[in-house]
Coordinates of C-alpha atoms in Angstrom, one line a residue:
M20 CA 114.7 89.2 107.6
P21 CA 116.1 92.7 106.9
L22 CA 117.6 94.8 109.6
R23 CA 115.2 97.6 110.7
I24 CA 116.9 100.7 111.8
A25 CA 115.6 103.1 114.5
P26 CA 114.6 106.5 113.2
R27 CA 116.7 109.4 114.3
G28 CA 113.7 111.6 114.8
G29 CA 111.5 113.7 112.6
G30 CA 107.9 113.8 111.6
N31 CA 108.5 112.3 108.2
D32 CA 110.0 109.1 109.6
D33 CA 107.1 108.7 112.0
F34 CA 104.6 109.3 109.2
L35 CA 106.2 106.7 106.9
T36 CA 106.4 104.2 109.7
R37 CA 102.7 104.6 110.4
I38 CA 101.8 104.3 106.7
T39 CA 104.1 101.4 105.8
G40 CA 104.8 99.7 109.1
Q41 CA 108.5 100.0 108.2
T42 CA 111.2 102.0 110.0
W43 CA 112.9 104.3 107.5
T44 CA 116.4 105.6 107.6
R45 CA 118.7 107.3 105.2
N46 CA 119.8 103.9 103.8
H47 CA 116.1 103.0 103.2
Y48 CA 115.5 106.2 101.2
Q49 CA 118.7 105.6 99.3
V50 CA 117.8 102.0 98.4
F51 CA 114.2 102.9 97.4
L52 CA 115.2 105.8 95.2
H53 CA 118.2 104.3 93.5
T54 CA 116.4 101.0 92.7
F55 CA 113.3 102.9 91.5
F56 CA 115.0 105.2 89.1
S57 CA 117.6 102.7 87.9
F58 CA 114.9 100.3 86.7
A59 CA 112.9 103.3 85.4
M60 CA 115.9 104.1 83.1
I61 CA 116.1 100.4 82.1
H62 CA 112.5 100.4 81.1
A63 CA 112.8 103.8 79.3
T64 CA 115.5 102.4 77.0
R65 CA 113.3 99.4 76.3
K66 CA 110.3 101.6 75.6
T67 CA 112.1 103.7 73.0
L68 CA 111.9 101.2 70.3
A69 CA 108.2 100.7 70.8
T70 CA 107.7 104.5 70.7
V71 CA 109.6 105.2 67.5
K72 CA 108.4 102.2 65.4
P73 CA 106.5 104.3 62.9
S74 CA 109.6 106.4 62.2
I75 CA 111.8 103.4 61.9
I76 CA 109.3 101.7 59.5
H77 CA 109.3 104.9 57.4
T78 CA 113.1 105.1 57.3
W79 CA 113.6 101.4 56.5
T80 CA 111.1 101.5 53.7
S81 CA 112.3 104.8 52.2
N82 CA 114.2 104.7 48.9
S83 CA 115.4 108.3 49.0
T84 CA 119.1 107.2 49.4
G85 CA 119.0 104.0 47.4
P86 CA 117.3 100.6 47.7
P87 CA 115.2 100.4 50.8
F88 CA 116.3 98.2 53.7
M89 CA 112.8 96.7 53.9
E90 CA 110.6 96.0 50.9
S91 CA 107.3 97.1 52.4
E92 CA 105.7 98.3 55.6
E93 CA 104.5 94.7 56.2
H94 CA 108.0 93.3 56.1
A95 CA 109.3 96.1 58.4
T96 CA 106.5 95.4 60.9
K97 CA 107.2 91.7 61.0
F98 CA 110.9 92.3 61.4
L99 CA 110.2 94.6 64.4
G100 CA 108.0 91.9 65.8
L101 CA 111.0 89.5 65.4
L102 CA 113.2 92.0 67.2
D103 CA 110.7 92.1 70.1
T104 CA 110.5 88.3 70.2
S105 CA 114.3 87.9 70.1
F106 CA 114.6 90.5 72.9
M107 CA 112.0 88.7 75.1
I108 CA 113.4 85.2 74.6
T109 CA 116.9 86.4 75.5
Y110 CA 115.5 88.4 78.4
A111 CA 113.7 85.4 79.7
M112 CA 116.8 83.2 79.5
G113 CA 118.8 85.9 81.2
L114 CA 116.3 86.2 84.0
F115 CA 116.6 82.5 85.0
I116 CA 120.4 82.9 85.0
S117 CA 120.6 86.4 86.6
G118 CA 118.1 85.4 89.4
T119 CA 120.3 82.5 90.5
L120 CA 123.5 84.6 90.2
G121 CA 122.0 87.4 92.2
D122 CA 121.7 85.0 95.2
H123 CA 125.4 84.1 94.9
Y124 CA 127.3 87.2 94.0
N125 CA 127.3 90.9 94.8
P126 CA 123.9 92.3 93.5
R127 CA 125.1 95.9 93.3
K128 CA 128.0 95.1 90.9
M129 CA 125.9 92.9 88.8
L130 CA 123.2 95.5 88.4
S131 CA 125.7 98.3 87.5
F132 CA 127.4 96.1 84.9
G133 CA 124.1 95.1 83.3
M134 CA 122.9 98.7 83.1
A135 CA 126.2 99.8 81.5
M136 CA 126.1 96.9 78.9
S137 CA 122.4 97.7 78.1
A138 CA 123.3 101.4 77.5
F139 CA 126.1 100.4 75.1
S140 CA 123.9 98.0 73.2
V141 CA 121.1 100.5 72.8
F142 CA 123.6 103.2 71.8
C143 CA 124.9 101.0 69.0
F144 CA 121.5 99.8 67.9
G145 CA 119.6 103.1 67.8
F146 CA 122.2 105.8 67.3
L147 CA 125.3 104.5 65.5
T148 CA 123.5 102.4 62.9
E149 CA 121.2 105.3 61.9
T150 CA 124.0 108.0 62.1
Y151 CA 126.3 106.0 59.8
K152 CA 123.5 104.4 57.7
V153 CA 124.4 100.8 58.6
Y154 CA 121.3 98.8 57.9
S155 CA 121.8 95.1 58.6
A156 CA 119.3 92.6 59.9
P157 CA 121.8 90.3 61.7
L158 CA 123.4 93.4 63.3
Y159 CA 120.1 94.7 64.6
I160 CA 119.1 91.3 66.0
S161 CA 122.5 90.7 67.6
L162 CA 122.5 94.1 69.3
W163 CA 118.9 93.8 70.5
I164 CA 119.6 90.3 71.8
A165 CA 122.6 91.7 73.7
N166 CA 120.3 94.4 75.2
G167 CA 117.8 91.8 76.3
F168 CA 120.4 89.7 78.1
S169 CA 121.9 92.8 79.7
Q170 CA 118.6 94.1 81.0
S171 CA 117.6 90.8 82.4
V172 CA 120.0 91.5 85.3
G173 CA 117.8 94.4 86.5
W174 CA 114.5 93.2 87.8
P175 CA 115.5 90.1 89.9
I176 CA 118.5 91.9 91.5
E177 CA 116.4 95.0 92.3
V178 CA 113.5 93.1 93.8
A179 CA 116.0 91.1 95.9
I180 CA 117.7 94.3 97.2
M181 CA 114.3 95.8 98.1
G182 CA 113.3 92.5 99.8
N183 CA 116.5 92.7 101.9
W184 CA 115.7 96.1 103.2
F185 CA 111.9 96.1 103.7
G186 CA 110.0 93.7 105.9
K187 CA 106.9 91.7 105.0
N188 CA 104.4 94.1 106.7
A189 CA 105.6 96.9 104.4
R190 CA 105.8 94.9 101.2
G191 CA 102.3 95.7 99.9
T192 CA 102.6 99.5 100.3
V193 CA 106.3 99.9 99.7
M194 CA 106.6 97.4 96.9
G195 CA 103.3 98.6 95.4
V196 CA 104.7 102.1 95.1
W197 CA 108.1 100.9 94.0
S198 CA 106.7 98.5 91.4
A199 CA 105.5 101.6 89.5
C200 CA 109.1 102.2 88.4
G201 CA 108.6 100.3 85.1
S202 CA 105.5 102.4 84.3
V203 CA 107.4 105.6 85.2
G204 CA 110.2 104.5 83.0
N205 CA 107.7 104.0 80.1
I206 CA 106.4 107.5 80.5
I207 CA 110.0 109.0 80.7
G208 CA 111.0 107.1 77.5
T209 CA 107.8 108.0 75.7
L210 CA 108.0 111.7 76.6
I211 CA 111.7 112.0 75.6
A212 CA 111.0 110.3 72.3
S213 CA 108.0 112.4 71.5
H214 CA 109.8 115.7 72.1
V215 CA 113.0 114.9 70.2
L216 CA 111.7 112.6 67.5
T217 CA 111.5 115.4 65.0
F218 CA 115.3 115.6 64.9
G219 CA 115.5 111.9 64.0
Y220 CA 114.7 108.6 65.7
Q221 CA 118.3 108.1 66.7
Y222 CA 118.3 110.9 69.2
P223 CA 115.8 109.4 71.6
F224 CA 118.1 106.4 71.8
L225 CA 121.1 108.6 72.4
I226 CA 119.6 110.6 75.3
I227 CA 118.0 107.6 77.1
C228 CA 121.0 105.3 76.9
S229 CA 123.2 108.2 78.2
L230 CA 120.9 108.6 81.2
L231 CA 121.1 104.8 81.8
F232 CA 124.9 104.7 81.6
G233 CA 125.2 107.6 84.0
Y234 CA 122.9 106.0 86.5
S235 CA 124.8 102.7 86.3
I236 CA 127.9 104.6 87.7
L237 CA 125.7 106.1 90.5
V238 CA 124.4 102.7 91.4
Y239 CA 127.9 101.2 91.6
F240 CA 129.0 103.8 94.2
Q241 CA 125.8 104.6 96.0
L242 CA 123.5 101.6 96.3
P243 CA 123.8 99.3 99.4
S244 CA 122.5 96.0 98.4
A245 CA 121.7 94.7 101.9
P246 CA 122.2 95.5 105.6
W247 CA 124.9 92.9 105.8
D248 CA 127.0 94.9 103.2
L249 CA 127.4 97.7 105.8
D250 CA 129.5 97.9 108.9
P251 CA 127.1 97.0 111.8
N252 CA 129.1 98.9 114.3
S253 CA 129.0 102.3 112.5
H254 CA 125.8 102.1 110.4
H255 CA 123.3 100.0 112.2
E256 CA 121.4 100.2 115.5
S257 CA 118.6 97.7 116.2
D258 CA 115.2 99.2 117.0
N259 CA 114.8 96.5 119.7
K260 CA 117.1 94.6 122.0
D261 CA 117.1 91.5 119.9
K262 CA 120.3 90.9 118.0
L263 CA 119.6 90.3 114.3
E264 CA 121.8 88.1 112.2
L265 CA 123.8 90.1 109.6
N266 CA 125.4 87.1 107.8
R267 CA 124.0 86.5 104.4
P268 CA 121.9 83.4 104.4
P269 CA 122.8 80.6 101.9
P270 CA 121.0 80.4 98.5
L271 CA 118.3 77.8 98.1
G272 CA 119.1 76.7 94.5
F273 CA 117.3 77.0 91.2
F274 CA 115.4 73.7 91.0
R275 CA 114.4 73.6 94.7
T276 CA 113.0 77.2 94.4
W277 CA 110.4 75.9 91.9
L278 CA 109.0 73.8 94.8
I279 CA 108.1 76.8 97.0
P280 CA 104.3 76.8 97.2
G281 CA 102.8 79.2 94.7
V282 CA 105.9 79.7 92.5
I283 CA 104.6 77.5 89.6
S284 CA 101.1 78.9 89.7
F285 CA 102.2 82.5 89.7
S286 CA 104.8 81.8 87.1
L287 CA 102.2 80.5 84.6
A288 CA 99.8 83.3 85.5
F289 CA 102.5 85.8 85.0
A290 CA 103.3 84.4 81.5
C291 CA 99.7 85.0 80.4
L292 CA 99.5 88.4 82.1
K293 CA 102.8 89.6 80.6
F294 CA 101.6 88.5 77.2
V295 CA 98.9 91.1 77.4
N296 CA 100.8 93.9 79.3
D297 CA 103.8 93.7 76.9
G298 CA 101.4 93.7 74.0
F299 CA 100.4 97.1 75.1
F300 CA 104.0 98.0 75.9
F301 CA 105.4 97.2 72.4
W302 CA 102.4 97.8 70.2
L303 CA 100.1 100.5 71.7
P304 CA 101.8 103.5 70.1
Y305 CA 101.8 101.7 66.7
Y306 CA 98.1 100.8 67.2
L307 CA 97.1 104.4 67.9
H308 CA 99.1 105.5 64.9
D309 CA 98.1 102.8 62.4
G310 CA 94.7 101.7 63.7
L311 CA 93.3 105.1 64.8
N312 CA 95.3 107.2 62.3
W313 CA 96.7 109.7 64.8
P314 CA 100.1 111.4 64.3
E315 CA 103.1 109.6 65.8
T316 CA 104.0 112.1 68.5
F317 CA 100.3 112.4 69.4
A318 CA 99.9 108.6 69.7
D319 CA 103.1 108.4 71.8
T320 CA 101.8 110.9 74.3
L321 CA 98.3 109.3 74.5
S322 CA 99.8 105.9 75.2
T323 CA 101.3 107.1 78.5
W324 CA 97.8 107.0 80.0
Y325 CA 98.0 103.2 80.2
D326 CA 101.1 103.5 82.3
V327 CA 99.4 106.1 84.5
G328 CA 96.7 103.6 85.2
G329 CA 99.3 101.0 86.2
I330 CA 101.0 103.4 88.6
I331 CA 97.7 104.3 90.3
A332 CA 96.9 100.6 90.7
S333 CA 100.3 99.7 92.1
I334 CA 99.9 102.3 94.9
V335 CA 96.3 101.7 95.7
A336 CA 96.3 97.9 95.4
G337 CA 99.6 97.6 97.2
A338 CA 98.4 99.7 100.2
A339 CA 95.1 97.8 100.3
S340 CA 96.8 94.4 100.2
D341 CA 98.7 95.1 103.4
R342 CA 95.4 95.4 105.2
M343 CA 93.9 92.3 103.6
K344 CA 94.3 88.6 104.6
S345 CA 95.4 87.7 101.1
R346 CA 97.0 89.6 98.2
T347 CA 95.9 86.8 95.9
S348 CA 92.2 87.6 96.3
L349 CA 92.7 91.3 95.4
I350 CA 94.6 90.3 92.3
F351 CA 91.9 87.8 91.4
Y352 CA 89.1 90.4 91.5
M353 CA 91.2 92.9 89.5
L354 CA 91.7 90.2 86.8
L355 CA 88.0 89.6 86.6
A356 CA 87.5 93.4 86.1
S357 CA 90.1 93.4 83.3
F358 CA 87.9 91.5 81.0
V359 CA 85.4 94.4 80.9
S360 CA 88.1 97.0 80.7
L361 CA 89.8 95.3 77.7
Y362 CA 86.5 94.8 75.8
V363 CA 85.3 98.4 76.4
Y364 CA 88.7 99.7 75.2
S365 CA 88.5 97.6 72.0
Q366 CA 85.3 99.4 71.1
S367 CA 86.6 102.9 72.0
P368 CA 86.0 105.7 69.5
A369 CA 88.7 107.8 67.9
S370 CA 88.5 110.4 70.7
Y371 CA 91.5 111.5 72.8
T372 CA 89.5 112.0 75.9
W373 CA 87.7 108.6 75.7
N374 CA 91.0 106.8 74.8
A375 CA 92.8 108.4 77.7
I376 CA 90.0 107.4 80.2
L377 CA 89.7 103.8 78.8
L378 CA 93.5 103.3 78.7
L379 CA 93.8 104.5 82.3
N380 CA 91.1 101.9 83.2
A381 CA 92.8 99.1 81.2
G382 CA 96.2 100.0 82.8
F383 CA 94.7 99.9 86.2
F384 CA 93.2 96.4 85.9
V385 CA 96.0 94.8 83.7
G386 CA 99.2 96.7 84.8
G387 CA 98.2 96.7 88.5
P388 CA 98.0 92.9 89.0
L389 CA 101.2 92.5 86.9
N390 CA 103.1 95.0 89.1
M391 CA 101.8 93.3 92.3
I392 CA 102.8 89.8 91.2
S393 CA 106.3 91.0 90.1
S394 CA 107.0 92.8 93.3
S395 CA 104.9 92.1 96.5
I396 CA 103.9 88.5 95.6
V397 CA 107.5 87.7 94.6
A398 CA 108.9 89.2 97.7
D399 CA 106.4 87.2 99.9
L400 CA 107.3 83.9 98.1
G401 CA 111.1 84.6 98.2
K402 CA 110.9 85.3 102.0
S403 CA 108.3 82.5 102.6
D404 CA 108.0 81.2 106.2
K405 CA 108.4 77.7 104.8
L406 CA 112.0 78.5 104.1
K407 CA 112.4 78.9 107.9
G408 CA 115.3 81.4 107.5
N409 CA 117.6 78.7 106.1
A410 CA 117.8 80.0 102.5
E411 CA 117.8 83.2 100.6
A412 CA 115.8 82.6 97.4
L413 CA 114.3 86.0 96.5
A414 CA 116.4 86.8 93.4
T415 CA 115.9 83.3 92.2
V416 CA 112.1 83.4 92.7
T417 CA 112.0 86.7 90.9
G418 CA 114.1 85.4 88.0
I419 CA 111.8 82.3 87.7
I420 CA 108.5 84.2 87.7
D421 CA 109.6 87.1 85.5
G422 CA 111.5 84.7 83.2
T423 CA 108.5 82.5 82.7
G424 CA 106.5 85.7 82.1
S425 CA 108.9 86.9 79.5
C426 CA 108.5 83.6 77.7
G427 CA 104.8 84.3 77.4
S428 CA 105.6 87.8 76.3
A429 CA 108.0 86.5 73.6
I430 CA 105.3 84.3 72.2
G431 CA 103.0 87.3 72.2
Q432 CA 105.3 89.6 70.3
F433 CA 105.6 87.0 67.6
M434 CA 101.8 86.4 67.4
I435 CA 100.5 90.0 67.7
P436 CA 101.8 91.4 64.3
N437 CA 100.7 88.2 62.5
I438 CA 97.2 88.2 64.1
Q439 CA 96.9 91.9 63.3
H440 CA 97.9 91.4 59.7
W441 CA 95.5 88.5 59.1
Y442 CA 92.5 89.3 61.3
G443 CA 92.8 92.9 62.4
W444 CA 93.2 94.7 65.7
N445 CA 89.9 93.5 67.2
A446 CA 91.2 89.9 67.1
V447 CA 94.3 91.1 69.0
F448 CA 92.1 92.4 71.8
Y449 CA 90.0 89.2 71.9
G450 CA 93.3 87.4 72.2
F451 CA 94.2 89.6 75.2
M452 CA 90.9 88.8 76.9
A453 CA 91.6 85.0 76.4
M454 CA 95.0 85.4 78.0
M455 CA 93.5 87.2 81.0
A456 CA 91.1 84.3 81.4
C457 CA 94.1 81.9 81.5
T458 CA 95.8 84.2 84.1
T459 CA 92.7 84.0 86.3
I460 CA 92.5 80.2 86.0
C461 CA 96.2 79.8 86.9
I462 CA 95.7 81.9 90.1
A463 CA 92.4 80.3 91.2
P464 CA 94.1 77.2 92.8
V465 CA 96.3 79.4 95.0
L466 CA 93.3 81.4 96.1
I467 CA 91.3 78.3 96.9
K468 CA 94.2 76.8 98.9
E469 CA 94.6 80.1 100.9
R470 CA 90.9 80.2 101.7
R471 CA 90.9 76.5 102.8
K472 CA 94.0 77.2 105.0
R473 CA 92.2 80.2 106.6
L474 CA 89.1 78.1 107.3
R475 CA 91.2 75.4 108.9
V476 CA 93.0 77.9 111.1
K477 CA 89.6 79.5 112.1
A478 CA 88.2 76.0 112.9
R479 CA 91.2 75.3 115.1
E480 CA 90.9 78.6 116.9
D481 CA 87.1 78.1 117.4
K482 CA 87.8 74.6 118.8
A483 CA 90.5 75.9 121.1
L484 CA 88.1 78.6 122.3
L485 CA 85.4 76.1 123.0
D486 CA 87.8 73.8 124.8
S487 CA 89.0 76.7 126.9
D488 CA 85.4 77.7 127.8
S489 CA 84.6 74.0 128.6
A490 CA 87.6 73.7 130.9
S491 CA 86.7 76.9 132.6
S492 CA 83.2 75.8 133.2
D493 CA 84.4 72.4 134.6
S494 CA 86.7 74.2 136.9
E495 CA 83.9 76.4 138.2
D496 CA 81.7 73.3 138.7
D497 CA 84.5 71.6 140.7
V498 CA 84.9 74.6 142.9
F499 CA 81.2 74.8 143.5
L500 CA 80.8 71.1 144.4
S501 CA 83.9 71.2 146.6
D502 CA 82.5 74.2 148.5
K503 CA 79.1 72.6 148.8
T504 CA 80.6 69.4 150.2
T505 CA 82.6 71.3 152.7
R506 CA 79.5 73.1 153.9
R507 CA 77.6 69.9 154.3
K508 CA 80.4 68.3 156.4
H509 CA 80.7 71.4 158.5
H510 CA 76.9 71.4 159.0
G511 CA 76.9 67.7 159.9
G512 CA 79.7 68.2 162.4
Q513 CA 77.7 71.0 164.1
S514 CA 74.6 68.7 164.4
T515 CA 76.5 65.9 166.1
F516 CA 78.0 68.3 168.5
I517 CA 74.6 69.7 169.5

């Protein structure tokens, strides 16, 4: 349980406490902002490749300076799909490892190192290779694999840090807002790329990886990973008289973490859901350019509406889930609505306004559940009451769920370009709807189990209330009979006396 620090006064602290149920101090603001923008920078570097794909395809298939690197646009598209698949496979493997390491070693140092290595890999991949005209398939794959492994440090470590500082009552609202960091990063990466793409596709990579490297230094010196990293005598005061334990609890272990109720179900659901969400992430700008024939910079800007929908859903659904008995039921109903939103978008006309509205809607019902599972649900599972405070498993749970999800995404990035090539974009969207159906099926057992548990609890409460009423009634009857008997004895005594 994270240490909650008493506010030093001020209307803003009181307002946030009322909204989130969490006491905020300078350290809470620092943790929230640094983890938010550090992962936004990570996602921005990841989004850059998806944003500049048309320019890269044009460069690789151009023969203006000699034999082209790729024979045709089809070969270039499939190679980009291979890069995405390689990235996600390595990213998934890294998540399983990083999640476990994050529960054993200093999260702040691991996060800073991963960000710096990712910045270096992206700098070499996007800027140096194009600047010096070094076109090599093995080099591209090696650098993008290194980037995937480096970025895998980010999410489990950052969720664990947030879970250390923010309590369960605030996780829906706080983690809902915070989980929008990936979508904000997508927008940042897309806007930077669309504004500097005219100078060459290498410059978006240069700018974004420079921002990521700079923020890695800031994280190293400014991010407190947990209350127990700070001096309790000079930095912490409890908001109640209870003494909270500041020693870091022992890690649970990778294989035992899988046995936490809900981990397997949400892992499988997240794999199907990430298949769809990352399909939009990696291929939406290309679809708008290739499928709807819009200019590349125009398509890049339009694609940000999907992320805007995800941001809105994270905030609204996160806040609503704190006031509901179950976050799972809210996610379930949003998943049902996603079928309609995906089908309607697949039939959208080539209109900027309609595409923006429908992308916003699709982002809300697809990106929203994804952000909730990867943040609020993960934090709840990692701090489960069933652990009874004996183990710290949050980073491991995050690594398992996001790692399984990335495996699903890796399969998707391999399948999407091939399905598009053979069957067209409509088939891709029907595939998305099938995967959303699988997500709903995977979550259904958890929802049923939660409802049965609530019914059992309600039945026990009703039984206890009836027993209490019955005991009270019996007690009143006993008092009445006792009083009546006393009066009879007294009356009888008086008659004899007379």
